[in-house]
């Protein structure tokens, strides 16, 4: 099964209205490369503005609550995201696991809620440096996938992102072989959970210090279907070369 490359920008807690020019430029690059899927996840406060600035670009969110509404001060629900114009959402990002103590079960519930409301869902997994050094990465990632991926996950609404925490924002990346090996392990785990056909179609993104310089080599690996990009998605100057690298691979 051919899996179209997907490149997702995660602006994290960055972005003000003055940055909407970057959204427009990223949207123009996405439109110029119709062979690759592109999404951009700005902070909640910019979602509606980003949609207005670049109506053709898929705009997403970086989290959502598992409930539709209720007494959850400071949280944002999936229907709110839909109303703001978001079409996709990242859940279970390692920064939320670390800063907000979110678990894989939380990611599962958020993914299910987002899917109920028609959002595309990107569930993140990835080991810490200590787990990596202790040789536990494989087991950690398998357990995260088992607990956070809904049984009904399917390629048209679900994407997995493998992001070793020690590679996020550090400029360090695993070797291409190590990335591809972990993606193959993740795909095998998905197969157990959702069946072979769905697992062959679900895209698995790599995240962690992807740049215009390394994206082509990383995305060319057989089990890597694109990237989840933090720092290098903040400006069109840095993000567009990553979109181009994905487009060049067809
Ligand atoms: P980075 O972040 O590209 O800045 O390493 C990736 C991510 O956290 O999604």
PDB file of N, CA and C and ligand atoms in Angstrom, residues 8 10 12 90 93-95 124 163 167-172 207-211 228-233, ligand 1:
ATOM      1  N   UNK A   8       4.121  17.461   9.291  1.00  0.00           N
ATOM      2  CA  UNK A   8       3.296  18.217  10.238  1.00  0.00           C
ATOM      3  C   UNK A   8       4.189  19.154  11.047  1.00  0.00           C
ATOM      4  N   UNK A  10       4.675  21.545  14.274  1.00  0.00           N
ATOM      5  CA  UNK A  10       4.157  21.721  15.638  1.00  0.00           C
ATOM      6  C   UNK A  10       4.816  22.970  16.209  1.00  0.00           C
ATOM      7  N   UNK A  12       4.248  24.400  18.965  1.00  0.00           N
ATOM      8  CA  UNK A  12       4.367  24.397  20.430  1.00  0.00           C
ATOM      9  C   UNK A  12       3.880  25.756  20.970  1.00  0.00           C
ATOM     10  N   UNK A  90      -2.754  16.753  17.554  1.00  0.00           N
ATOM     11  CA  UNK A  90      -1.672  15.936  18.120  1.00  0.00           C
ATOM     12  C   UNK A  90      -2.081  15.573  19.548  1.00  0.00           C
ATOM     13  N   UNK A  93       1.816  14.127  23.116  1.00  0.00           N
ATOM     14  CA  UNK A  93       3.176  14.616  22.852  1.00  0.00           C
ATOM     15  C   UNK A  93       4.020  14.481  24.125  1.00  0.00           C
ATOM     16  N   UNK A  94       5.297  14.199  23.948  1.00  0.00           N
ATOM     17  CA  UNK A  94       6.141  13.932  25.130  1.00  0.00           C
ATOM     18  C   UNK A  94       6.245  15.146  26.041  1.00  0.00           C
ATOM     19  N   UNK A  95       6.098  16.357  25.492  1.00  0.00           N
ATOM     20  CA  UNK A  95       6.143  17.531  26.374  1.00  0.00           C
ATOM     21  C   UNK A  95       4.902  17.592  27.249  1.00  0.00           C
ATOM     22  N   UNK A 124       1.456  10.470  19.663  1.00  0.00           N
ATOM     23  CA  UNK A 124       2.922  10.440  19.772  1.00  0.00           C
ATOM     24  C   UNK A 124       3.390   9.371  20.761  1.00  0.00           C
ATOM     25  N   UNK A 163       8.760   9.761  18.357  1.00  0.00           N
ATOM     26  CA  UNK A 163       9.642  10.874  18.690  1.00  0.00           C
ATOM     27  C   UNK A 163      10.471  10.522  19.925  1.00  0.00           C
ATOM     28  N   UNK A 167      15.788  13.267  21.328  1.00  0.00           N
ATOM     29  CA  UNK A 167      16.079  13.875  20.025  1.00  0.00           C
ATOM     30  C   UNK A 167      15.276  15.152  19.812  1.00  0.00           C
ATOM     31  N   UNK A 168      14.335  15.438  20.705  1.00  0.00           N
ATOM     32  CA  UNK A 168      13.451  16.597  20.503  1.00  0.00           C
ATOM     33  C   UNK A 168      14.165  17.882  20.920  1.00  0.00           C
ATOM     34  N   UNK A 169      14.344  18.760  19.954  1.00  0.00           N
ATOM     35  CA  UNK A 169      14.928  20.072  20.238  1.00  0.00           C
ATOM     36  C   UNK A 169      16.391  20.032  20.613  1.00  0.00           C
ATOM     37  N   UNK A 170      17.064  18.907  20.397  1.00  0.00           N
ATOM     38  CA  UNK A 170      18.448  18.767  20.851  1.00  0.00           C
ATOM     39  C   UNK A 170      19.452  18.809  19.710  1.00  0.00           C
ATOM     40  N   UNK A 171      18.970  18.658  18.479  1.00  0.00           N
ATOM     41  CA  UNK A 171      19.902  18.570  17.359  1.00  0.00           C
ATOM     42  C   UNK A 171      20.489  17.172  17.212  1.00  0.00           C
ATOM     43  N   UNK A 172      20.087  16.259  18.092  1.00  0.00           N
ATOM     44  CA  UNK A 172      20.588  14.869  17.986  1.00  0.00           C
ATOM     45  C   UNK A 172      19.494  14.007  17.364  1.00  0.00           C
ATOM     46  N   UNK A 207       9.786  12.173  14.506  1.00  0.00           N
ATOM     47  CA  UNK A 207       9.954  13.524  15.029  1.00  0.00           C
ATOM     48  C   UNK A 207      11.154  13.605  15.959  1.00  0.00           C
ATOM     49  N   UNK A 208      11.825  14.748  15.936  1.00  0.00           N
ATOM     50  CA  UNK A 208      12.989  14.964  16.788  1.00  0.00           C
ATOM     51  C   UNK A 208      14.140  15.499  15.953  1.00  0.00           C
ATOM     52  N   UNK A 209      14.318  16.836  15.987  1.00  0.00           N
ATOM     53  CA  UNK A 209      15.440  17.493  15.310  1.00  0.00           C
ATOM     54  C   UNK A 209      15.496  17.232  13.806  1.00  0.00           C
ATOM     55  N   UNK A 210      14.299  17.132  13.180  1.00  0.00           N
ATOM     56  CA  UNK A 210      14.268  17.072  11.715  1.00  0.00           C
ATOM     57  C   UNK A 210      14.525  18.482  11.174  1.00  0.00           C
ATOM     58  N   UNK A 211      15.380  18.560  10.153  1.00  0.00           N
ATOM     59  CA  UNK A 211      15.684  19.838   9.499  1.00  0.00           C
ATOM     60  C   UNK A 211      15.664  19.621   7.986  1.00  0.00           C
ATOM     61  N   UNK A 228       7.180  14.902  12.055  1.00  0.00           N
ATOM     62  CA  UNK A 228       6.548  15.862  12.965  1.00  0.00           C
ATOM     63  C   UNK A 228       7.669  16.820  13.372  1.00  0.00           C
ATOM     64  N   UNK A 229       7.493  18.071  13.011  1.00  0.00           N
ATOM     65  CA  UNK A 229       8.601  19.016  13.053  1.00  0.00           C
ATOM     66  C   UNK A 229       8.304  20.137  14.032  1.00  0.00           C
ATOM     67  N   UNK A 230       9.197  20.362  14.995  1.00  0.00           N
ATOM     68  CA  UNK A 230       9.023  21.448  15.947  1.00  0.00           C
ATOM     69  C   UNK A 230       9.746  22.701  15.487  1.00  0.00           C
ATOM     70  N   UNK A 231      10.955  22.886  15.993  1.00  0.00           N
ATOM     71  CA  UNK A 231      11.708  24.111  15.750  1.00  0.00           C
ATOM     72  C   UNK A 231      11.800  24.512  14.284  1.00  0.00           C
ATOM     73  N   UNK A 232      12.008  23.536  13.425  1.00  0.00           N
ATOM     74  CA  UNK A 232      12.194  23.848  12.000  1.00  0.00           C
ATOM     75  C   UNK A 232      10.874  24.080  11.266  1.00  0.00           C
ATOM     76  N   UNK A 233       9.753  24.150  12.015  1.00  0.00           N
ATOM     77  CA  UNK A 233       8.485  24.485  11.350  1.00  0.00           C
ATOM     78  C   UNK A 233       8.071  25.929  11.622  1.00  0.00           C
TER      79      UNK A 233
HETATM   80  P1  LIG B   1      11.874  19.410  17.210  1.00  0.00           P
HETATM   81  O1  LIG B   1      10.507  18.955  17.899  1.00  0.00           O
HETATM   82  O2  LIG B   1      11.691  19.258  15.711  1.00  0.00           O
HETATM   83  O3  LIG B   1      12.069  20.840  17.626  1.00  0.00           O
HETATM   84  O4  LIG B   1      12.941  18.492  17.712  1.00  0.00           O
HETATM   85  C1  LIG B   1       9.760  17.883  17.408  1.00  0.00           C
HETATM   86  C2  LIG B   1       8.506  17.697  18.227  1.00  0.00           C
HETATM   87  O5  LIG B   1       8.557  17.833  19.460  1.00  0.00           O
HETATM   88  O6  LIG B   1       7.423  17.419  17.679  1.00  0.00           O
END
